Short mmCIF file of C-alpha atoms in Angstrom, two decimals:
data_model
loop_
_atom_site.label_atom_id
_atom_site.label_comp_id
_atom_site.label_asym_id
_atom_site.label_seq_id
_atom_site.Cartn_x
_atom_site.Cartn_y
_atom_site.Cartn_z
CA MET A 1 87.22 111.61 122.14
CA ILE A 2 86.67 114.60 119.90
CA LYS A 3 83.10 116.61 119.92
CA GLN A 4 81.26 115.77 116.82
CA LYS A 5 81.48 119.45 114.91
CA GLY A 6 78.35 121.20 114.71
CA THR A 7 75.93 119.56 118.00
CA GLY A 8 77.91 120.66 120.78
CA VAL A 9 76.54 117.88 122.85
CA VAL A 10 77.18 114.06 120.87
CA LYS A 11 80.55 113.29 121.34
CA MET A 12 81.94 110.67 118.60
CA ASP A 13 85.30 108.27 119.01
CA TYR A 14 86.75 108.75 115.39
CA MET A 15 89.54 106.07 115.88
CA LYS A 16 86.69 103.21 116.47
CA TYR A 17 85.14 101.43 114.01
CA ALA A 18 83.10 98.30 114.71
CA TYR A 19 81.84 97.22 111.83
CA HIS A 20 83.45 95.82 108.45
CA SER A 21 82.38 98.37 105.88
CA HIS A 22 82.38 97.70 102.15
CA ARG A 23 83.09 99.81 98.93
CA ASN A 24 82.86 99.57 95.27
CA ALA A 25 84.20 99.71 91.87
CA VAL A 26 84.87 103.10 91.02
CA PHE A 27 83.77 103.77 87.25
CA ALA A 28 85.00 107.29 85.07
CA LYS A 29 85.05 108.24 81.76
CA LYS A 30 86.72 111.39 81.52
CA GLY A 31 89.13 111.14 84.64
CA ILE A 32 89.98 109.42 87.95
CA ALA A 33 92.82 109.95 90.99
CA CYS A 34 93.55 107.61 93.46
CA SER A 35 95.34 108.29 96.68
CA THR A 36 95.12 107.29 100.43
CA SER A 37 93.96 111.23 101.05
CA PRO A 38 90.62 112.61 100.42
CA ILE A 39 91.65 116.01 99.59
CA ALA A 40 94.79 114.90 96.89
CA SER A 41 92.32 112.57 94.66
CA GLN A 42 90.47 116.18 94.68
CA VAL A 43 93.40 118.18 94.14
CA GLY A 44 93.95 115.77 90.78
CA ILE A 45 90.68 115.30 89.97
CA ASP A 46 90.30 119.42 89.93
CA ILE A 47 93.47 120.00 87.43
CA MET A 48 91.62 117.46 84.86
CA LYS A 49 88.82 119.71 85.23
CA LYS A 50 90.73 122.68 84.62
CA GLY A 51 92.25 121.50 81.18
CA GLY A 52 95.03 119.30 83.00
CA THR A 53 96.36 116.17 82.14
CA ALA A 54 96.52 112.90 84.17
CA ILE A 55 100.36 114.13 84.50
CA ASP A 56 99.39 117.19 85.72
CA ALA A 57 97.40 115.79 88.00
CA ALA A 58 100.17 113.69 89.28
CA ILE A 59 102.55 116.27 89.70
CA ALA A 60 99.61 118.34 91.70
CA MET A 61 99.19 115.99 94.04
CA ALA A 62 102.46 114.97 94.59
CA VAL A 63 102.78 118.70 95.81
CA THR A 64 99.75 118.04 98.06
CA THR A 65 100.59 114.71 99.44
CA PRO A 66 103.81 116.12 102.27
CA LEU A 67 101.30 118.51 103.39
CA VAL A 68 97.96 116.65 103.94
CA GLU A 69 99.99 113.36 104.57
CA PRO A 70 103.39 114.58 106.42
CA THR A 71 103.26 110.98 108.01
CA GLY A 72 104.12 109.38 104.92
CA ASN A 73 106.07 112.04 102.88
CA GLY A 74 107.28 115.74 103.13
CA LEU A 75 108.83 118.38 100.99
CA GLY A 76 112.61 116.76 101.05
CA SER A 77 111.37 113.26 99.89
CA ASP A 78 112.33 110.65 97.37
CA CYS A 79 109.89 109.59 94.73
CA PHE A 80 109.71 107.14 91.59
CA ALA A 81 106.89 107.28 88.54
CA LEU A 82 106.20 105.01 85.80
CA VAL A 83 104.16 107.30 83.24
CA TRP A 84 102.31 106.07 80.22
CA THR A 85 101.78 108.42 77.89
CA GLY A 86 101.91 108.48 73.74
CA GLY A 87 101.57 104.46 73.36
CA LYS A 88 105.23 104.08 75.59
CA LEU A 89 105.77 104.14 79.60
CA TYR A 90 108.63 105.84 81.08
CA GLY A 91 110.44 105.89 84.08
CA LEU A 92 111.43 108.27 86.26
CA ASP A 93 114.04 108.26 88.92
CA GLY A 94 113.78 110.86 91.68
CA SER A 95 115.80 108.77 94.73
CA GLY A 96 118.51 111.33 95.90
CA VAL A 97 121.96 110.60 96.86
CA ALA A 98 124.52 110.54 99.64
CA PRO A 99 126.46 113.71 100.55
CA MET A 100 129.99 113.75 99.38
CA LYS A 101 130.64 114.30 103.25
CA LEU A 102 128.65 110.86 104.89
CA SER A 103 130.54 107.72 104.40
CA ALA A 104 130.36 104.09 106.61
CA GLU A 105 133.00 105.22 108.38
CA THR A 106 131.12 108.19 109.93
CA VAL A 107 128.42 106.13 111.29
CA LEU A 108 130.57 103.38 112.94
CA GLN A 109 132.70 105.83 114.29
CA LYS A 110 129.61 107.90 116.03
CA GLY A 111 129.43 104.27 117.37
CA TYR A 112 126.43 102.43 115.16
CA ASP A 113 126.61 99.25 113.85
CA LYS A 114 123.57 100.62 111.15
CA VAL A 115 122.63 103.70 109.62
CA PRO A 116 119.56 105.08 112.63
CA LEU A 117 116.70 106.49 111.41
CA ASN A 118 117.02 109.70 112.96
CA GLY A 119 118.77 112.56 112.54
CA TRP A 120 121.43 113.39 110.02
CA LEU A 121 123.32 110.62 109.09
CA SER A 122 120.09 109.02 107.44
CA VAL A 123 119.96 112.07 105.46
CA MET A 124 120.06 112.05 101.71
CA VAL A 125 119.57 114.75 98.71
CA PRO A 126 116.09 114.20 98.35
CA GLY A 127 115.00 113.88 94.99
CA ALA A 128 111.30 114.49 94.60
CA PRO A 129 111.27 118.47 93.65
CA ALA A 130 113.68 117.24 91.04
CA ALA A 131 111.57 115.00 89.61
CA TRP A 132 108.34 117.23 89.47
CA ALA A 133 110.08 119.56 87.51
CA GLY A 134 111.06 116.72 85.31
CA LEU A 135 107.77 115.50 85.03
CA ARG A 136 106.21 118.67 84.18
CA ARG A 137 108.86 119.67 82.07
CA ARG A 138 108.92 116.59 79.84
CA PHE A 139 105.12 115.72 79.89
CA GLY A 140 103.48 118.53 81.45
CA THR A 141 100.93 121.13 80.21
CA MET A 142 100.58 123.31 83.13
CA SER A 143 102.85 125.73 84.97
CA MET A 144 104.71 124.52 88.20
CA ALA A 145 102.30 127.56 89.59
CA GLU A 146 99.03 126.12 88.60
CA LEU A 147 100.00 122.79 89.62
CA MET A 148 100.57 123.99 93.57
CA ALA A 149 98.06 126.66 94.24
CA PRO A 150 95.76 124.15 95.76
CA ALA A 151 97.99 122.53 97.96
CA MET A 152 99.18 127.13 98.80
CA GLU A 153 95.79 127.26 99.40
CA TYR A 154 95.29 124.50 101.33
CA ALA A 155 98.80 124.78 103.68
CA ARG A 156 97.51 128.41 104.90
CA ASP A 157 93.82 127.57 104.85
CA GLY A 158 94.07 124.69 106.44
CA PHE A 159 92.63 121.01 106.64
CA CYS A 160 90.77 118.80 108.71
CA ILE A 161 93.60 115.90 109.71
CA PRO A 162 92.47 112.07 108.46
CA VAL A 163 92.32 109.06 111.36
CA ASN A 164 94.85 106.75 109.54
CA VAL A 165 97.10 110.00 109.61
CA ALA A 166 96.74 111.15 112.67
CA LYS A 167 97.55 107.48 114.22
CA GLN A 168 100.55 107.30 112.45
CA TRP A 169 101.06 110.88 113.77
CA LYS A 170 100.48 110.13 117.24
CA ALA A 171 103.40 107.73 117.34
CA GLU A 172 105.77 110.36 115.87
CA VAL A 173 105.11 112.48 118.64
CA ALA A 174 106.29 110.26 121.01
CA ARG A 175 109.29 109.60 118.98
CA PHE A 176 110.94 113.29 118.27
CA THR A 177 109.86 114.30 121.74
CA ALA A 178 112.54 111.78 122.45
CA ALA A 179 114.78 112.80 120.19
CA ALA A 180 114.26 116.60 121.04
CA LYS A 181 115.73 115.72 124.85
CA GLU A 182 118.68 115.05 123.46
CA GLU A 183 119.33 117.53 120.63
CA PRO A 184 116.98 120.07 121.04
CA ASP A 185 118.76 121.53 118.15
CA VAL A 186 117.98 119.12 115.44
CA PHE A 187 114.81 117.94 116.61
CA GLY A 188 113.27 121.09 118.33
CA PRO A 189 111.99 122.32 114.97
CA TRP A 190 109.93 119.21 114.48
CA LEU A 191 108.02 119.77 117.83
CA GLN A 192 107.44 123.25 116.70
CA TYR A 193 105.87 122.45 113.36
CA PHE A 194 104.33 119.19 114.28
CA THR A 195 102.69 119.94 117.44
CA LYS A 196 100.73 121.61 119.68
CA ASN A 197 103.04 122.61 122.57
CA GLY A 198 104.42 119.04 122.35
CA LYS A 199 100.93 117.48 122.22
CA THR A 200 99.22 115.76 119.14
CA TYR A 201 97.01 116.50 116.60
CA GLU A 202 93.80 114.61 116.71
CA ALA A 203 92.00 113.11 114.23
CA GLY A 204 89.71 115.78 112.68
CA GLU A 205 91.29 118.40 113.83
CA THR A 206 92.41 121.64 111.62
CA PHE A 207 96.36 121.96 110.74
CA CYS A 208 97.98 124.61 109.07
CA ASN A 209 101.12 124.88 108.02
CA PRO A 210 101.66 128.57 106.19
CA ASP A 211 105.56 128.22 105.70
CA TYR A 212 104.77 125.25 103.40
CA ALA A 213 103.25 127.79 101.42
CA LYS A 214 105.65 130.14 101.59
CA THR A 215 107.87 127.11 100.18
CA LEU A 216 105.99 126.50 97.64
CA GLU A 217 105.62 129.86 96.23
CA VAL A 218 109.70 130.11 96.01
CA LEU A 219 109.45 126.29 94.20
CA ALA A 220 107.11 128.03 91.39
CA ALA A 221 108.49 130.65 90.55
CA SER A 222 112.01 128.88 89.91
CA ASP A 223 110.35 125.31 88.77
CA CYS A 224 111.95 124.09 91.64
CA GLU A 225 115.38 125.17 91.21
CA SER A 226 115.93 126.86 93.93
CA TYR A 227 115.85 123.70 95.69
CA TYR A 228 118.66 122.88 93.85
CA HIS A 229 120.53 126.34 93.20
CA GLY A 230 119.41 128.71 95.16
CA GLU A 231 117.73 129.76 98.18
CA LEU A 232 115.85 127.22 99.58
CA MET A 233 118.83 124.99 98.74
CA LYS A 234 121.05 127.46 101.02
CA LYS A 235 118.76 127.28 103.65
CA ILE A 236 118.94 123.70 103.98
CA VAL A 237 122.69 123.22 103.43
CA ALA A 238 122.99 126.34 105.99
CA PHE A 239 120.60 124.33 109.05
CA SER A 240 123.01 120.86 108.10
CA HIS A 241 125.93 122.71 108.87
CA GLN A 242 124.50 124.60 112.23
CA THR A 243 123.48 120.92 113.75
CA GLY A 244 125.97 118.90 112.60
CA GLY A 245 124.76 117.59 109.28
CA TYR A 246 126.56 116.29 106.40
CA LEU A 247 124.98 118.05 102.99
CA ALA A 248 126.99 120.64 100.87
CA GLU A 249 126.13 122.96 98.10
CA SER A 250 127.68 120.85 95.99
CA ASP A 251 125.21 118.11 96.53
CA PHE A 252 122.31 119.97 95.43
CA GLU A 253 124.12 121.41 92.66
CA ASN A 254 125.37 117.85 91.25
CA TYR A 255 121.60 116.04 91.61
CA GLN A 256 119.33 115.41 89.14
CA ALA A 257 116.01 113.42 88.50
CA GLN A 258 116.87 110.79 85.80
CA TRP A 259 114.81 109.22 83.28
CA VAL A 260 115.27 104.78 83.41
CA GLU A 261 114.03 102.58 81.18
CA PRO A 262 111.08 100.13 83.05
CA ILE A 263 112.00 96.82 83.91
CA SER A 264 109.81 93.96 83.78
CA CYS A 265 108.43 90.39 83.29
CA ASN A 266 106.10 88.14 81.73
CA TYR A 267 103.35 86.45 84.20
CA LYS A 268 100.66 84.33 82.37
CA GLY A 269 100.25 86.37 79.85
CA TYR A 270 100.11 89.95 81.62
CA ASP A 271 103.41 92.18 81.16
CA VAL A 272 104.31 93.69 84.65
CA PHE A 273 106.34 96.68 84.94
CA GLU A 274 108.18 98.27 87.88
CA MET A 275 111.35 100.35 88.50
CA PRO A 276 114.78 98.92 87.93
CA PRO A 277 117.10 98.88 90.75
CA ASN A 278 118.19 100.90 93.10
CA CYS A 279 114.43 99.99 94.00
CA HIS A 280 113.40 96.80 94.85
CA GLY A 281 110.54 96.14 92.04
CA ILE A 282 112.46 93.58 90.43
CA THR A 283 111.37 91.78 93.57
CA VAL A 284 107.87 91.13 92.68
CA LEU A 285 109.19 90.23 89.19
CA MET A 286 111.40 87.28 90.32
CA ALA A 287 108.45 86.57 92.81
CA LEU A 288 106.05 86.61 89.61
CA ASN A 289 108.99 84.31 87.19
CA ILE A 290 109.04 81.85 90.35
CA LEU A 291 104.87 81.69 90.94
CA LYS A 292 104.22 81.38 86.80
CA GLY A 293 105.50 78.07 87.18
CA MET A 294 103.66 76.39 89.65
CA GLU A 295 100.18 75.50 89.98
CA LEU A 296 98.09 78.01 92.64
CA GLY A 297 94.60 76.14 92.92
CA GLY A 298 91.11 77.24 91.62
CA SER A 299 90.72 79.45 95.53
CA ARG A 300 92.87 82.29 96.64
CA GLU A 301 91.54 81.66 99.86
CA SER A 302 93.83 77.76 100.63
CA ALA A 303 96.40 77.32 102.32
CA GLU A 304 98.68 76.10 99.79
CA THR A 305 97.86 79.24 97.49
CA TYR A 306 98.93 81.25 100.87
CA HIS A 307 101.97 78.75 100.95
CA LYS A 308 103.24 79.16 97.48
CA LEU A 309 103.31 83.03 97.22
CA ILE A 310 104.77 83.16 100.50
CA GLU A 311 108.02 80.68 99.37
CA ALA A 312 107.77 82.64 96.42
CA VAL A 313 108.19 86.08 97.92
CA LYS A 314 110.35 84.71 100.55
CA LEU A 315 113.25 83.83 97.56
CA ALA A 316 113.16 86.80 95.83
CA PHE A 317 113.53 88.77 98.75
CA VAL A 318 116.90 87.61 100.12
CA ASP A 319 117.88 87.98 96.85
CA THR A 320 117.18 91.66 96.55
CA LYS A 321 118.25 92.18 99.67
CA LYS A 322 121.55 91.00 98.88
CA TYR A 323 122.31 92.10 95.02
CA VAL A 324 120.33 95.14 94.73
CA ALA A 325 121.61 98.66 95.17
CA ASP A 326 123.18 101.83 93.35
CA PRO A 327 122.74 100.64 89.66
CA ARG A 328 126.11 101.87 89.18
CA ALA A 329 127.61 99.42 92.28
CA MET A 330 125.85 96.25 91.34
CA ARG A 331 127.87 93.37 90.53
CA THR A 332 125.23 91.22 89.56
CA LYS A 333 122.89 91.66 86.52
CA VAL A 334 119.31 92.50 86.62
CA SER A 335 118.74 90.08 83.37
CA ASP A 336 120.44 87.12 85.19
CA MET A 337 118.03 88.06 88.17
CA LEU A 338 115.14 87.95 85.74
CA SER A 339 116.52 84.88 83.89
CA GLU A 340 113.97 82.05 83.30
CA ARG A 341 116.72 79.60 84.36
CA TYR A 342 117.11 81.11 87.77
CA ALA A 343 113.44 81.04 88.11
CA GLU A 344 113.22 77.41 87.75
CA LYS A 345 116.27 77.17 90.63
CA ARG A 346 114.26 78.88 92.83
CA ARG A 347 111.34 77.31 91.81
CA ALA A 348 112.51 73.96 92.59
CA LEU A 349 113.38 74.81 96.19
CA ILE A 350 109.76 75.20 96.80
CA THR A 351 107.83 72.18 98.59
CA ASP A 352 104.94 71.45 100.66
CA GLU A 353 107.07 72.83 103.77
CA ALA A 354 108.08 76.20 104.71
CA VAL A 355 111.97 76.97 104.23
CA LEU A 356 114.70 79.02 105.93
CA PRO A 357 115.49 81.28 102.54
CA GLU A 358 118.97 82.03 102.10
CA ALA A 359 120.18 84.19 98.59
CA GLY A 360 121.38 81.70 95.83
CA ASP A 361 123.30 82.57 92.74
CA PRO A 362 121.67 84.83 89.84
CA ARG A 363 124.67 84.59 87.80
CA CYS A 364 123.54 81.93 85.11
CA GLY A 365 126.93 82.53 82.71
CA GLY A 366 105.55 106.43 106.80
CA THR A 367 105.29 106.63 102.31
CA VAL A 368 102.45 107.29 99.63
CA TYR A 369 101.17 106.08 96.52
CA PHE A 370 98.50 107.17 93.90
CA CYS A 371 97.76 107.02 90.28
CA THR A 372 95.43 109.03 87.59
CA ALA A 373 94.22 107.93 84.66
CA ASP A 374 92.45 110.68 81.89
CA ASP A 375 90.69 110.92 78.41
CA LYS A 376 93.35 110.83 76.48
CA GLY A 377 94.73 107.76 77.41
CA ASN A 378 97.62 109.07 79.86
CA MET A 379 98.24 107.36 83.37
CA VAL A 380 100.41 107.74 86.05
CA SER A 381 101.89 104.90 88.99
CA PHE A 382 103.32 107.29 91.19
CA ILE A 383 105.13 106.72 94.61
CA GLN A 384 106.31 109.35 97.16
CA SER A 385 108.35 108.82 100.84
CA ASN A 386 110.64 109.78 103.64
CA TYR A 387 110.98 106.32 104.00
CA ASN A 388 109.96 106.02 108.20
CA ARG A 389 106.94 108.20 108.47
CA PHE A 390 107.86 111.63 109.21
CA GLY A 391 111.61 111.01 108.16
CA SER A 392 114.99 111.94 110.08
CA GLY A 393 112.89 113.98 111.99
CA ILE A 394 114.91 116.96 110.60
CA VAL A 395 112.98 120.20 109.60
CA VAL A 396 114.21 123.12 108.05
CA PRO A 397 113.14 126.14 110.29
CA GLY A 398 111.36 128.64 108.16
CA THR A 399 110.17 126.52 105.32
CA ALA A 400 108.67 123.18 106.14
CA ILE A 401 110.69 121.03 104.36
CA THR A 402 111.25 117.46 106.22
CA LEU A 403 113.69 115.55 105.26
CA GLN A 404 114.45 111.81 104.42
CA ASN A 405 116.10 109.02 106.13
CA ARG A 406 116.21 107.16 103.18
CA GLY A 407 120.50 106.20 103.91
CA ALA A 408 119.04 104.16 106.80
CA ASN A 409 119.01 101.28 104.18
CA PHE A 410 122.75 101.52 103.43
CA SER A 411 124.85 98.85 104.78
CA LEU A 412 127.46 99.16 106.47
CA ASP A 413 129.57 96.25 104.84
CA PRO A 414 132.21 96.65 102.79
CA GLU A 415 131.75 93.81 100.69
CA SER A 416 128.29 94.77 100.36
CA ASP A 417 126.99 96.48 96.54
CA ASN A 418 124.60 98.53 99.11
CA TYR A 419 127.88 99.96 101.26
CA LEU A 420 127.34 103.56 102.24
CA GLU A 421 129.70 106.02 100.42
CA GLY A 422 129.21 109.68 99.35
CA GLY A 423 127.32 110.69 96.23
CA LYS A 424 125.24 107.04 96.22
CA LYS A 425 121.50 105.88 96.12
CA ALA A 426 120.62 103.04 98.78
CA TYR A 427 118.89 100.26 98.16
CA HIS A 428 115.24 101.81 97.89
CA THR A 429 111.67 100.26 99.50
CA ILE A 430 109.18 102.23 96.84
CA ILE A 431 108.12 101.32 94.20
CA PRO A 432 105.21 101.97 91.91
CA GLY A 433 103.80 98.93 89.38
CA PHE A 434 102.17 98.80 85.96
CA LEU A 435 100.60 96.38 83.98
CA ALA A 436 99.84 96.07 80.02
CA LYS A 437 99.13 93.30 77.67
CA ASP A 438 99.92 92.81 73.92
CA GLY A 439 101.63 96.29 74.25
CA LYS A 440 98.28 97.91 75.51
CA PRO A 441 98.04 99.69 79.00
CA ILE A 442 95.87 98.37 81.55
CA GLY A 443 96.75 100.66 84.61
CA PRO A 444 98.77 101.31 87.21
CA PHE A 445 98.96 100.15 90.52
CA GLY A 446 100.86 99.73 93.22
CA VAL A 447 100.54 99.03 97.42
CA MET A 448 102.82 101.18 99.57
CA GLY A 449 104.11 100.45 103.18
CA GLY A 450 108.47 99.72 103.33
CA PHE A 451 109.04 96.37 102.80
CA MET A 452 105.78 95.04 102.84
CA GLN A 453 105.44 97.05 98.81
CA PRO A 454 107.07 94.29 96.77
CA GLN A 455 105.03 91.82 98.58
CA GLY A 456 102.07 93.63 97.89
CA HIS A 457 102.33 93.61 94.12
CA VAL A 458 102.77 90.22 94.22
CA GLN A 459 99.41 89.50 95.81
CA VAL A 460 97.50 91.92 93.12
CA VAL A 461 99.08 90.93 90.32
CA VAL A 462 97.93 87.46 91.23
CA ASN A 463 94.30 88.33 92.60
CA THR A 464 93.94 90.08 89.33
CA VAL A 465 95.38 88.02 86.78
CA ASP A 466 94.36 83.99 88.49
CA TYR A 467 91.65 84.93 90.35
CA HIS A 468 89.85 87.91 88.20
CA MET A 469 89.25 89.83 90.94
CA ASN A 470 88.04 93.61 90.20
CA PRO A 471 90.22 96.36 91.91
CA GLN A 472 88.26 97.26 94.87
CA GLU A 473 87.99 92.98 95.56
CA CYS A 474 92.01 93.14 94.77
CA LEU A 475 92.36 95.59 97.22
CA ASP A 476 89.93 94.16 100.14
CA ALA A 477 91.58 90.18 100.05
CA PRO A 478 93.32 89.25 103.04
CA ARG A 479 96.78 89.69 102.85
CA PHE A 480 99.87 88.16 104.41
CA GLN A 481 102.87 89.37 105.13
CA TRP A 482 106.91 88.04 105.46
CA VAL A 483 108.92 89.36 107.90
CA GLY A 484 111.73 87.43 107.82
CA ASP A 485 112.76 83.41 108.43
CA LYS A 486 109.77 81.79 108.65
CA LYS A 487 108.38 84.39 110.12
CA ILE A 488 104.64 85.85 108.53
CA GLN A 489 101.92 87.90 109.55
CA LEU A 490 98.27 87.61 108.65
CA GLU A 491 95.33 90.19 108.96
CA ARG A 492 92.72 88.80 111.31
CA GLU A 493 90.38 87.95 108.13
CA VAL A 494 92.57 85.28 106.84
CA PRO A 495 90.54 82.11 107.61
CA VAL A 496 91.66 80.24 110.75
CA GLU A 497 92.04 77.08 108.81
CA ILE A 498 94.31 78.42 106.61
CA ALA A 499 96.14 79.96 109.29
CA GLN A 500 96.59 76.94 111.09
CA LYS A 501 97.61 74.65 108.26
CA LEU A 502 100.11 76.95 107.45
CA ALA A 503 101.81 76.69 111.23
CA GLU A 504 101.34 72.86 110.76
CA MET A 505 103.74 73.31 107.00
CA GLY A 506 106.19 75.26 109.63
CA HIS A 507 105.51 78.72 108.87
CA GLN A 508 105.51 80.49 111.94
CA VAL A 509 102.18 82.36 111.97
CA GLU A 510 101.35 85.59 113.63
CA ILE A 511 97.81 87.62 113.44
CA VAL A 512 98.24 91.12 113.45
CA ASN A 513 95.91 93.69 115.75
CA THR A 514 96.01 96.04 113.28
CA ASN A 515 96.38 96.54 109.48
CA ILE A 516 98.01 99.73 109.16
CA GLY A 517 101.70 98.22 108.43
CA MET A 518 99.94 95.64 105.71
CA GLY A 519 100.31 97.78 102.88
CA ARG A 520 98.01 100.76 101.57
CA GLY A 521 96.78 99.95 97.43
CA GLN A 522 95.36 102.25 94.31
CA ILE A 523 94.42 100.33 91.40
CA ILE A 524 92.96 101.96 88.00
CA TRP A 525 92.03 99.41 85.23
CA ARG A 526 91.71 100.90 81.19
CA MET A 527 88.68 99.52 80.41
CA ASP A 528 88.05 98.17 76.18
CA ASP A 529 85.77 101.49 75.74
CA GLY A 530 88.75 103.55 77.58
CA SER A 531 87.06 104.43 80.65
CA TYR A 532 88.34 103.39 83.51
CA VAL A 533 87.93 101.22 86.85
CA ALA A 534 89.40 101.43 89.92
CA GLY A 535 89.57 100.11 93.92
CA THR A 536 91.40 102.05 96.74
CA GLU A 537 92.42 101.06 100.21
CA PRO A 538 90.14 99.68 102.95
CA ARG A 539 93.31 100.35 105.15
CA ALA A 540 93.60 103.74 104.76
CA ASP A 541 91.86 106.79 104.01
CA GLY A 542 91.51 105.71 100.44
CA THR A 543 89.50 107.62 98.39
CA ILE A 544 88.60 108.32 94.19
CA ALA A 545 87.86 111.19 92.65
CA ILE A 546 86.35 110.85 89.52
CA TRP A 547 84.53 113.21 86.67
#
C-alpha cells in the first residue's frame, strides 16, 4: 500500500475498489477532449483555450500520451486518425513498414515459427511522428513547438502514475527483466528508463523522463524531420546496428505517412466510417453488414442479442484475419468484402447455435485512443499504439524512444497476403471510428485493446443505433469478446442467466476476473445545436476535459 499524500498516517490501497462507480455523460459547448489519461485530456483542452483547434489538440495529446501512458504507446509508435474538418472526413495512415533487411526467412532461421513480441524481429519503422507532422502541416494552426510544450513540461517536472497504467507497467517489469537476463544490451535500456533499480513504479508515484523532453525539443525544432532524416534517425539506426537489429537509414528516409480514403457501411441509416486495410476496421463494417439484416430484439441484455452479435463478429473476423494485409499485397477487394451479397451469404450461416467460424470467399464476380471536438465543428478520432504495451522492449539510449512491435502481426506463411517482407505494412489492429448520418457528422468513437477493438466498435454502434444509449451508458454496458473457435469471454456484469443460455447455445463461456482487456473507449457526439456530449471509459483512467 501507498501512504496517502499529506497525512503521514492514513494508508490506502489505490489498487482496491470494492464498489461500482457511476459516471454521467458530459456536455460541452466550446471544446471537448476525451482520453484514458487525465493529463492528456487536460492538455488537449488547454490547447483549445489557447486558440488551437480540435486538430491541434489531438496532435498535442498524441505527443503527450507516450509519456503519461507508456504502457500503450511511445515515441516509436504507429497511429491512425479520422479527421472531420471543412465538411469532409479525412483518413491519415501512420502505420510503419518492415525494414528492408527483414524477411520471413530471417525469423525462421532464428528458430521461431512466428514473429516474437520481444526484440528487433518485430520492430518496424515507426509512423507516428511522421503522421503528427503531416496532420499539423495540412490542418494545424499552431507550431510543433507550441503543441509539444506541455509534454516537455510534464517530462521534466514529472507526473503521478495512474492506477491502470501502474497495473500494466508492473506486468511489463517482469517481462523485460527476464528478457534483459538473456540480452542485456538490447533490453537493459528499458530497465534503466522504466524501473527504479529493477523495481516497478507504483500508482501515485512520480515519474520523470527528461530524455523524453530532449527528444521532443529536437522533434519540435525540425517538425519531426529529425526522426526520418536527421539526428534522431541516426541514433535509432546506430543502436539497431550495435544490438543486432535490421533498421537502416534508407528505411526511414523512404517512409511517409499517407492520406487515405476512409471506408464505410450504412447501418440502419447511420454511416459508420473506419480506416481501410492494412488495419482491420473493415471487420466492424462486415459485422454490421451482417447484423443490419437481422432483428436483434427489444433488449440489449438478452442471450439472443449477445449470440447474434458474437456470431456476426466471428464471421467477420475470420475473413479479415485471412484477407487483410498491406493493401498493395491484398488479392481480395475491399468492395467484395463489404458487398451486400457477401453479407447475405455470411448472415445465412447464423443459426441459434454457436458455429465454428471459417473464412469465406468474398469474391462475388498496451494502444491509446482519444478524440477531440471544437466549436468550429472540427472533430478527430485518433489511435496510437506500440501494439503490445511497451512494444518490443527496445528503448534507444538517450532518446526515450520506445520502439513498437507491430511486426508480430505478420504471417510467416508465403501463401498469406500478410507474409513478412521488407518494406511491407503488417496487418494492424488499431482502428479509429467515426459516425455520421445523412452527410452530417455525429462524431468520433473508438475502443482500444488489440483484437478487442473491432468487437468493441460493433458493440458501441449497436448500443447507440439499436438501443439509443447515451455515450456514457454505451461505454458502461457489459461487453463480450470472442477469442477463437467457440470461445467467448464475458464481463462479470453480464447477467448470469445470459451466460448460462449462451453456454446452452454452444458457446464456450469464460467469465473474466478483470475487465482491463475488454476494451477502453471514448465517444463524442455532436448535438443538433452544435454542442457536444461525451462518455469515457470506466475500465480505465478515462477523463473528459471540457470548455
